[in-house]
Structure formats: structure tokens, C-alpha cells
Amino acid sequence: MDLGLSGRVALVTAASRGLGLASAKALAADGASLLICARGPLRLDEAAREIRSATSGARVETMTLDVSAPDAASQLVGQARDKFGRLDVLVNNAGGPPPGSFASVGDADWEKAFQITLMSVVRLVREALPLLQASGQGRIVNLVSTSVKQPIDGLILSNALRAAVIGLAKTLSKEIGGSGVTVNNVLPGIILTDRQRELRGADAARRGISFEQAIEEAGHGVPLGRIGQPEEVGALVAFLASKQASYITGTSIQVDGGMVVGIM
């Protein structure tokens, strides 16, 4: 299927690894040019090379920064304008807040999580919106979590603030729908990212089992019987950025193998 992304420009944040990188690869595979960012320059450059190699030379520009910084959004969108003269797709992604219970996190933890989880999205959308509205096929895709439908124990910061992103996106989809810009959320479940590898590796070491067994057991609670791959999330991101998804907005779609038990 031709997703109509050839000649389009996508900005993908936190794209040096995991779901951000998978999303960037999927967009580039269908012809999009990319501006990707992350905090670590070496891993970011490596990611750019991976994308170019996988796509026979897709155009990939990079920028090293922390999306939680107040001026990050203006820098990124300015870079997209300077390098490409346009922006058609904004993929908001950031590392999740650290674990903790309500009793264990303080005001400083809440503030840091607020900046990276919610305000990074607010600022990027604000800066990118004029270019997205001028695009004719503007797309905003937020990588969030299934925790917005089924809260995860021990993740009070993520559960609270990722839900705020969903409220923002739904309201925004109504406010800007007339300009043709769509706003959607992707909700990954248990996906085999580097973070999951670390968590499962630590679990395996603690319990004296193999890494492979820990991975297998992690999928036992998933109806499809396995945990997901980053590419399966990237595929949905690319579709929501496509011309075929032009009548889909204000939605939150799970990529979780059927793990969330709610019917809505």
C-alpha cells in the first residue's frame, strides 16, 4: 500500500532507539524525509545511519536535545523549517517518567514528569501547528501507553500525565479539525524495546532463569501469547500519518496483542 508519504517531512522525537526509531524507520520506508532528535548524539547518529541503510538513503537530519527543555520545540521546528521548508508529520515521543507510588514521589518528581510527558507535547504542537496546517496533510501522532486505559501498578506519574496527553489530543482534534490536521494517539502495550530487555534481563537474573524464559513469560498474559515488536508500533504510526488515514482523528489505538481488558 502506498501511504502517500513520499515528499513529506516528519519530525520524530526520542528517535534514537525503541518506539521512536521504529516509527522513524516506518515513515522513511514509505518515502518520508525525517528530522529526528534524542539526547545522546552518538546513538542518534547511529540511528540515522540505520534508517538510511534500511531505506536506500532516505534523507535524515538530526538534532541533539532534550524535549523537556522549554526551548526545544522552537529549535526543532525551526530546524525543520530551515532544512526542509515544511513539516507534515509530528510524532511526539519521550521516555516515560520513573516508577513510583503516590507516597514515594514528591513535587520535584511531578514537575519533571509534567515537563517531559505533557509540556513537551504542548510546546511541540504549538510550534509545529502553522506548518502542519499549511501542509494539506498535517498529522500529529502521540506515542502514549495502554496505561491510559488500564493503569499500571507502580507508575503513578505515567498513569496521571499520559492521560492528560489523551485529553489534550481529543480536545485539539476538535479545535483544529477544520484545517485538515488529524490528531491521534498510539498506545503500546508490552513491546520488546531496549527498556523491556533491561527489565526482563534483571528479572531473569533475580529469579535465576534465562532471558528467553523471562521474555516468554512476559507474553503469557497477552491474548496473542507474546510481547510485541517495535516495528508493529511503527507500522501503525506510519498508517496514521498516511493519506489513507485522513478521516481518522481524535482516536487512541492500542498495539498490545489484546492485553487491555476493557471493551472500549
Coordinates of C-alpha atoms in Angstrom, one line a residue:
M1 CA 0.0 0.0 0.0
D2 CA 1.3 3.4 -0.9
L3 CA 0.8 5.6 2.2
G4 CA 1.4 8.8 0.3
L5 CA 4.4 9.9 2.4
S6 CA 6.8 10.4 -0.5
G7 CA 7.9 14.1 -0.4
R8 CA 6.5 14.6 3.1
V9 CA 8.6 15.6 6.1
A10 CA 8.2 14.1 9.6
L11 CA 9.6 15.2 12.9
V12 CA 10.1 12.2 15.3
T13 CA 11.3 12.9 18.9
A14 CA 13.2 10.5 21.1
A15 CA 14.0 8.6 17.9
S16 CA 17.5 7.1 18.6
R17 CA 16.0 3.8 19.8
G18 CA 12.9 1.9 20.7
L19 CA 9.5 3.0 19.5
G20 CA 10.7 6.4 18.2
L21 CA 13.3 4.7 16.0
A22 CA 10.8 2.1 14.8
S23 CA 8.3 4.9 13.9
A24 CA 11.0 6.9 12.1
K25 CA 12.0 3.8 10.1
A26 CA 8.4 3.0 9.1
L27 CA 7.9 6.6 7.9
A28 CA 11.1 6.7 5.9
A29 CA 10.4 3.3 4.4
D30 CA 7.4 4.9 2.6
G31 CA 9.4 7.9 1.4
A32 CA 9.2 10.5 4.1
S33 CA 12.2 12.7 4.9
L34 CA 13.0 12.9 8.6
L35 CA 14.2 15.2 11.4
I36 CA 14.9 13.0 14.4
C37 CA 16.1 14.1 17.8
A38 CA 17.4 12.5 21.0
R39 CA 19.6 13.4 24.0
G40 CA 22.6 11.3 23.1
P41 CA 24.5 12.4 19.9
L42 CA 26.3 9.1 19.3
R43 CA 23.2 6.9 19.4
L44 CA 21.3 9.5 17.4
D45 CA 23.9 9.4 14.6
E46 CA 23.8 5.6 14.7
A47 CA 20.0 5.7 14.3
A48 CA 20.3 8.0 11.4
R49 CA 22.7 5.6 9.7
E50 CA 20.4 2.7 10.4
I51 CA 17.5 4.5 8.8
R52 CA 19.5 5.5 5.7
S53 CA 20.8 2.0 5.3
A54 CA 17.4 0.4 5.6
T55 CA 15.8 2.7 3.1
S56 CA 18.5 3.1 0.5
G57 CA 19.4 6.6 1.5
A58 CA 16.3 8.4 3.0
R59 CA 17.1 11.9 3.9
V60 CA 17.5 12.1 7.7
E61 CA 18.5 15.2 9.6
T62 CA 19.4 15.0 13.3
M63 CA 19.3 17.3 16.3
T64 CA 20.6 16.6 19.8
L65 CA 18.4 18.0 22.6
D66 CA 16.1 17.2 25.5
V67 CA 12.4 17.6 24.5
S68 CA 11.6 18.6 28.1
A69 CA 13.6 21.8 27.7
P70 CA 11.4 24.9 27.3
D71 CA 13.2 26.0 24.1
A72 CA 13.4 22.5 22.5
A73 CA 10.2 22.8 20.5
S74 CA 11.1 26.1 18.8
Q75 CA 14.6 24.7 18.0
L76 CA 13.2 21.6 16.4
V77 CA 10.5 23.2 14.4
G78 CA 12.9 25.9 13.3
Q79 CA 15.3 23.2 12.1
A80 CA 12.6 21.5 10.1
R81 CA 11.7 24.8 8.5
D82 CA 15.3 25.7 7.7
K83 CA 16.3 22.2 6.4
F84 CA 13.1 21.2 4.6
G85 CA 10.9 24.3 4.3
R86 CA 7.9 22.4 5.5
L87 CA 6.6 19.9 8.1
D88 CA 3.8 17.4 7.5
V89 CA 4.0 14.9 10.4
L90 CA 4.8 15.4 14.1
V91 CA 5.4 12.2 16.1
N92 CA 5.6 13.1 19.8
N93 CA 7.5 10.5 21.8
A94 CA 9.5 10.7 25.1
G95 CA 10.9 8.4 27.7
G96 CA 8.4 7.6 30.4
P97 CA 8.5 9.0 33.9
P98 CA 10.2 6.8 36.5
P99 CA 8.2 4.3 38.6
G100 CA 6.8 5.2 42.0
S101 CA 3.8 5.2 44.2
F102 CA 1.8 8.2 45.3
A103 CA 3.5 8.2 48.6
S104 CA 7.0 7.9 47.2
V105 CA 7.1 10.8 44.7
G106 CA 7.4 14.4 45.6
D107 CA 6.8 17.8 43.9
A108 CA 10.1 17.7 42.1
D109 CA 9.2 14.3 40.6
W110 CA 5.8 15.5 39.5
E111 CA 7.3 18.7 37.9
K112 CA 9.9 16.8 35.9
A113 CA 7.3 14.3 34.7
F114 CA 5.0 17.1 33.8
Q115 CA 7.6 18.8 31.7
I116 CA 8.7 15.7 29.7
T117 CA 5.3 13.9 29.4
L118 CA 2.8 16.7 28.8
M119 CA 4.5 20.0 28.2
S120 CA 6.9 18.6 25.6
V121 CA 3.8 17.7 23.6
V122 CA 2.1 21.0 24.2
R123 CA 5.1 23.1 23.1
L124 CA 5.8 20.9 20.0
V125 CA 2.2 21.1 18.8
R126 CA 2.1 24.9 19.4
E127 CA 5.3 25.4 17.4
A128 CA 4.5 22.9 14.6
L129 CA 0.9 23.8 14.1
P130 CA 1.3 26.6 11.5
L131 CA 3.5 24.3 9.3
L132 CA 1.1 21.3 9.8
Q133 CA -1.9 23.4 8.8
A134 CA -0.1 24.6 5.7
S135 CA 0.8 21.1 4.7
G136 CA -2.5 19.9 3.4
Q137 CA -1.9 16.6 5.1
G138 CA -0.9 17.6 8.6
R139 CA -0.7 14.7 11.1
I140 CA 0.0 14.6 14.8
V141 CA 0.7 11.2 16.3
N142 CA 1.4 10.8 20.0
L143 CA 3.1 7.7 21.4
V144 CA 1.5 7.2 24.8
S145 CA 0.7 3.9 26.6
T146 CA -2.0 1.4 27.3
S147 CA -1.9 2.8 30.9
V148 CA -4.4 5.5 29.9
K149 CA -7.0 2.7 29.5
Q150 CA -5.7 0.3 32.2
P151 CA -3.4 2.0 34.8
I152 CA -0.2 0.1 35.6
D153 CA 0.7 -0.5 39.2
G154 CA 3.6 1.5 40.5
L155 CA 3.5 4.1 37.7
I156 CA 1.6 6.9 39.3
L157 CA 3.4 9.7 37.3
S158 CA 2.9 8.0 34.0
N159 CA -0.7 7.0 34.7
A160 CA -1.7 10.5 35.5
L161 CA 0.2 12.5 33.0
R162 CA -0.2 10.3 29.9
A163 CA -3.9 10.5 30.5
A164 CA -3.5 14.3 30.3
V165 CA -2.0 13.9 26.8
I166 CA -5.1 12.0 25.7
G167 CA -7.3 14.8 26.9
L168 CA -5.2 17.3 25.1
A169 CA -5.2 15.3 21.9
K170 CA -9.0 14.8 21.9
T171 CA -9.7 18.5 22.5
L172 CA -7.2 19.5 20.0
S173 CA -8.6 17.2 17.3
K174 CA -11.9 19.1 17.6
E175 CA -10.3 22.6 17.7
I176 CA -8.1 22.1 14.6
G177 CA -10.1 19.6 12.6
G178 CA -11.3 22.2 10.2
S179 CA -7.8 22.8 9.0
G180 CA -7.4 19.1 8.0
V181 CA -4.8 18.3 10.6
T182 CA -5.5 15.0 12.4
V183 CA -4.5 14.1 16.0
N184 CA -4.3 10.5 17.1
N185 CA -2.7 8.5 19.9
V186 CA -0.9 5.2 19.7
L187 CA -1.0 3.1 22.9
P188 CA 1.8 0.5 23.0
G189 CA 1.5 -2.5 25.4
I190 CA 4.5 -4.7 26.3
I191 CA 6.9 -4.1 23.4
L192 CA 10.4 -5.6 23.1
T193 CA 12.4 -2.3 23.3
D194 CA 15.8 -1.9 25.0
R195 CA 13.9 -0.9 28.1
Q196 CA 12.0 -4.1 28.2
R197 CA 15.2 -6.1 27.5
E198 CA 16.7 -4.4 30.6
L199 CA 13.7 -5.1 32.8
R200 CA 13.3 -8.7 31.7
G201 CA 17.1 -9.3 32.0
A202 CA 17.0 -8.0 35.5
D203 CA 14.0 -10.2 36.3
A204 CA 15.8 -13.2 34.8
A205 CA 18.9 -12.6 36.9
R206 CA 16.9 -12.1 40.1
R207 CA 14.9 -15.3 39.6
G208 CA 17.7 -17.4 38.2
I209 CA 16.0 -18.1 34.9
S210 CA 17.1 -17.5 31.3
F211 CA 16.4 -14.2 29.5
E212 CA 14.4 -16.2 26.9
Q213 CA 12.2 -17.6 29.6
A214 CA 11.6 -14.2 31.1
I215 CA 10.6 -12.9 27.7
E216 CA 8.3 -15.9 27.1
E217 CA 6.6 -15.5 30.5
A218 CA 6.1 -11.7 29.9
G219 CA 3.8 -12.7 27.0
H220 CA 1.7 -15.2 28.9
G221 CA -0.8 -12.5 30.0
V222 CA -1.2 -11.3 26.4
P223 CA -4.0 -13.0 24.3
L224 CA -1.7 -13.3 21.3
G225 CA 0.7 -15.1 23.6
R226 CA 3.8 -12.9 23.0
I227 CA 5.1 -9.4 23.6
G228 CA 5.1 -7.1 20.6
Q229 CA 7.9 -5.8 18.4
P230 CA 8.7 -2.1 17.9
E231 CA 8.0 -2.5 14.1
E232 CA 4.4 -3.4 14.9
V233 CA 4.0 0.0 16.6
G234 CA 5.9 1.8 13.9
A235 CA 3.5 0.4 11.3
L236 CA 0.5 2.0 13.0
V237 CA 2.3 5.3 13.3
A238 CA 3.1 5.3 9.6
F239 CA -0.5 4.5 8.7
L240 CA -1.9 7.3 10.9
A241 CA 0.5 9.7 9.1
S242 CA -0.8 8.5 5.7
K243 CA -3.2 9.9 3.2
Q244 CA -5.4 6.8 3.8
A245 CA -5.9 7.9 7.5
S246 CA -7.3 11.3 6.5
Y247 CA -10.7 10.6 8.2
I248 CA -9.3 9.3 11.5
T249 CA -8.8 11.8 14.2
G250 CA -9.2 12.0 18.0
T251 CA -8.6 8.3 18.4
S252 CA -6.4 6.3 20.8
I253 CA -5.5 2.9 19.3
Q254 CA -3.9 0.1 21.3
V255 CA -1.0 -2.0 19.9
D256 CA -1.0 -4.6 22.8
G257 CA -1.9 -8.0 21.5
G258 CA -5.3 -7.7 23.1
M259 CA -3.9 -7.2 26.6
V260 CA -6.2 -4.4 27.7
V261 CA -9.4 -6.0 29.0
G262 CA -11.9 -3.1 28.5
I263 CA -14.3 -3.2 25.6
M264 CA -13.8 0.5 24.6

